[in-house]
Amino acid sequence: MRGYTSDKDGFLKRLRRIEGQIRGLQRMVENDEYCIDVLTQISAATKALQAVSLGLMDEHLKHCVAQALVDGGKDAEEKVREASEAIARLVRS
């Protein structure tokens, strides 16, 4: 079971909302909307994706990494390394 499984419906709901935002952005460009309005909506979609990312990271740390640390061994080292790399990617984006 994945760490986010308990809130899977919430994550899916947020992602569907973001999907709708992206379709709205496509319509805005198709309709030649004002550049700043399009950029504002891109910023909102980006922030929404970042919020989902942070939620997933939180769940990963609470469940996957925490359990690997309890179990110990190479799996623990691997999970911590993966989490560190994912955090680095999130910070760079």
PDB file of C-alpha atoms in Angstrom:
ATOM      1  CA  MET A   1       0.000   0.000   0.000  1.00  0.00           C
ATOM      2  CA  ARG A   2       1.272   3.487  -0.864  1.00  0.00           C
ATOM      3  CA  GLY A   3       1.529   6.241   1.715  1.00  0.00           C
ATOM      4  CA  TYR A   4      -1.079   8.395  -0.024  1.00  0.00           C
ATOM      5  CA  THR A   5      -3.646   5.586  -0.282  1.00  0.00           C
ATOM      6  CA  SER A   6      -5.660   6.813   2.698  1.00  0.00           C
ATOM      7  CA  ASP A   7      -6.169  10.195   0.985  1.00  0.00           C
ATOM      8  CA  LYS A   8      -6.150   8.924  -2.601  1.00  0.00           C
ATOM      9  CA  ASP A   9      -9.618  10.350  -3.314  1.00  0.00           C
ATOM     10  CA  GLY A  10      -8.490  13.778  -2.124  1.00  0.00           C
ATOM     11  CA  PHE A  11      -5.417  13.713  -4.331  1.00  0.00           C
ATOM     12  CA  LEU A  12      -7.460  12.568  -7.323  1.00  0.00           C
ATOM     13  CA  LYS A  13     -10.011  15.336  -6.727  1.00  0.00           C
ATOM     14  CA  ARG A  14      -7.246  17.964  -6.646  1.00  0.00           C
ATOM     15  CA  LEU A  15      -5.626  16.548  -9.792  1.00  0.00           C
ATOM     16  CA  ARG A  16      -8.952  16.592 -11.651  1.00  0.00           C
ATOM     17  CA  ARG A  17      -9.407  20.224 -10.630  1.00  0.00           C
ATOM     18  CA  ILE A  18      -5.915  21.003 -11.968  1.00  0.00           C
ATOM     19  CA  GLU A  19      -6.749  19.135 -15.166  1.00  0.00           C
ATOM     20  CA  GLY A  20      -9.734  21.455 -15.564  1.00  0.00           C
ATOM     21  CA  GLN A  21      -7.477  24.459 -15.014  1.00  0.00           C
ATOM     22  CA  ILE A  22      -5.168  23.230 -17.780  1.00  0.00           C
ATOM     23  CA  ARG A  23      -8.105  22.785 -20.168  1.00  0.00           C
ATOM     24  CA  GLY A  24      -9.166  26.333 -19.267  1.00  0.00           C
ATOM     25  CA  LEU A  25      -5.667  27.538 -20.133  1.00  0.00           C
ATOM     26  CA  GLN A  26      -5.901  25.843 -23.516  1.00  0.00           C
ATOM     27  CA  ARG A  27      -9.206  27.625 -24.173  1.00  0.00           C
ATOM     28  CA  MET A  28      -7.700  30.937 -23.103  1.00  0.00           C
ATOM     29  CA  VAL A  29      -4.878  30.564 -25.611  1.00  0.00           C
ATOM     30  CA  GLU A  30      -7.286  29.385 -28.331  1.00  0.00           C
ATOM     31  CA  ASN A  31      -9.418  32.483 -27.675  1.00  0.00           C
ATOM     32  CA  ASP A  32      -6.411  34.828 -27.715  1.00  0.00           C
ATOM     33  CA  GLU A  33      -6.965  35.962 -24.119  1.00  0.00           C
ATOM     34  CA  TYR A  34      -4.759  38.679 -22.645  1.00  0.00           C
ATOM     35  CA  CYS A  35      -1.229  37.406 -21.896  1.00  0.00           C
ATOM     36  CA  ILE A  36      -1.216  38.466 -18.252  1.00  0.00           C
ATOM     37  CA  ASP A  37      -4.518  36.658 -17.633  1.00  0.00           C
ATOM     38  CA  VAL A  38      -3.054  33.451 -19.104  1.00  0.00           C
ATOM     39  CA  LEU A  39       0.104  33.838 -17.022  1.00  0.00           C
ATOM     40  CA  THR A  40      -1.969  34.379 -13.881  1.00  0.00           C
ATOM     41  CA  GLN A  41      -3.829  31.132 -14.509  1.00  0.00           C
ATOM     42  CA  ILE A  42      -0.558  29.289 -15.217  1.00  0.00           C
ATOM     43  CA  SER A  43       0.729  30.513 -11.870  1.00  0.00           C
ATOM     44  CA  ALA A  44      -2.400  29.225 -10.134  1.00  0.00           C
ATOM     45  CA  ALA A  45      -2.087  25.802 -11.802  1.00  0.00           C
ATOM     46  CA  THR A  46       1.590  25.634 -10.881  1.00  0.00           C
ATOM     47  CA  LYS A  47       0.832  26.408  -7.232  1.00  0.00           C
ATOM     48  CA  ALA A  48      -1.899  23.771  -7.218  1.00  0.00           C
ATOM     49  CA  LEU A  49       0.531  21.147  -8.551  1.00  0.00           C
ATOM     50  CA  GLN A  50       3.099  22.200  -5.973  1.00  0.00           C
ATOM     51  CA  ALA A  51       0.501  21.721  -3.222  1.00  0.00           C
ATOM     52  CA  VAL A  52      -0.202  18.187  -4.467  1.00  0.00           C
ATOM     53  CA  SER A  53       3.545  17.510  -4.585  1.00  0.00           C
ATOM     54  CA  LEU A  54       4.013  18.665  -1.011  1.00  0.00           C
ATOM     55  CA  GLY A  55       1.092  16.539   0.128  1.00  0.00           C
ATOM     56  CA  LEU A  56       2.514  13.468  -1.570  1.00  0.00           C
ATOM     57  CA  MET A  57       5.952  14.157  -0.110  1.00  0.00           C
ATOM     58  CA  ASP A  58       4.462  14.499   3.361  1.00  0.00           C
ATOM     59  CA  GLU A  59       2.655  11.169   3.005  1.00  0.00           C
ATOM     60  CA  HIS A  60       5.798   9.525   1.613  1.00  0.00           C
ATOM     61  CA  LEU A  61       7.863  10.675   4.584  1.00  0.00           C
ATOM     62  CA  LYS A  62       5.211   9.694   7.139  1.00  0.00           C
ATOM     63  CA  HIS A  63       4.609   6.233   5.730  1.00  0.00           C
ATOM     64  CA  CYS A  64       7.179   4.899   3.265  1.00  0.00           C
ATOM     65  CA  VAL A  65      10.310   6.464   4.735  1.00  0.00           C
ATOM     66  CA  ALA A  66       9.227   6.037   8.361  1.00  0.00           C
ATOM     67  CA  GLN A  67       8.474   2.331   7.822  1.00  0.00           C
ATOM     68  CA  ALA A  68      11.770   1.802   5.991  1.00  0.00           C
ATOM     69  CA  LEU A  69      13.627   3.410   8.911  1.00  0.00           C
ATOM     70  CA  VAL A  70      11.873   1.077  11.345  1.00  0.00           C
ATOM     71  CA  ASP A  71      12.803  -1.911   9.152  1.00  0.00           C
ATOM     72  CA  GLY A  72      16.375  -0.615   8.744  1.00  0.00           C
ATOM     73  CA  GLY A  73      18.997  -1.823   6.314  1.00  0.00           C
ATOM     74  CA  LYS A  74      19.601  -0.865   2.707  1.00  0.00           C
ATOM     75  CA  ASP A  75      15.916  -0.149   2.080  1.00  0.00           C
ATOM     76  CA  ALA A  76      16.028   2.617   4.691  1.00  0.00           C
ATOM     77  CA  GLU A  77      19.057   4.212   3.060  1.00  0.00           C
ATOM     78  CA  GLU A  78      17.380   3.959  -0.363  1.00  0.00           C
ATOM     79  CA  LYS A  79      14.119   5.550   0.827  1.00  0.00           C
ATOM     80  CA  VAL A  80      15.950   8.446   2.488  1.00  0.00           C
ATOM     81  CA  ARG A  81      18.059   8.988  -0.660  1.00  0.00           C
ATOM     82  CA  GLU A  82      14.942   8.935  -2.861  1.00  0.00           C
ATOM     83  CA  ALA A  83      13.167  11.415  -0.588  1.00  0.00           C
ATOM     84  CA  SER A  84      16.184  13.739  -0.571  1.00  0.00           C
ATOM     85  CA  GLU A  85      16.370  13.663  -4.365  1.00  0.00           C
ATOM     86  CA  ALA A  86      12.634  14.313  -4.685  1.00  0.00           C
ATOM     87  CA  ILE A  87      12.883  17.272  -2.303  1.00  0.00           C
ATOM     88  CA  ALA A  88      15.791  18.640  -4.334  1.00  0.00           C
ATOM     89  CA  ARG A  89      13.704  18.371  -7.534  1.00  0.00           C
ATOM     90  CA  LEU A  90      10.790  20.164  -5.864  1.00  0.00           C
ATOM     91  CA  VAL A  91      13.040  22.960  -4.619  1.00  0.00           C
ATOM     92  CA  ARG A  92      14.554  23.463  -8.085  1.00  0.00           C
ATOM     93  CA  SER A  93      11.174  23.668  -9.804  1.00  0.00           C
TER      94      SER A  93
END
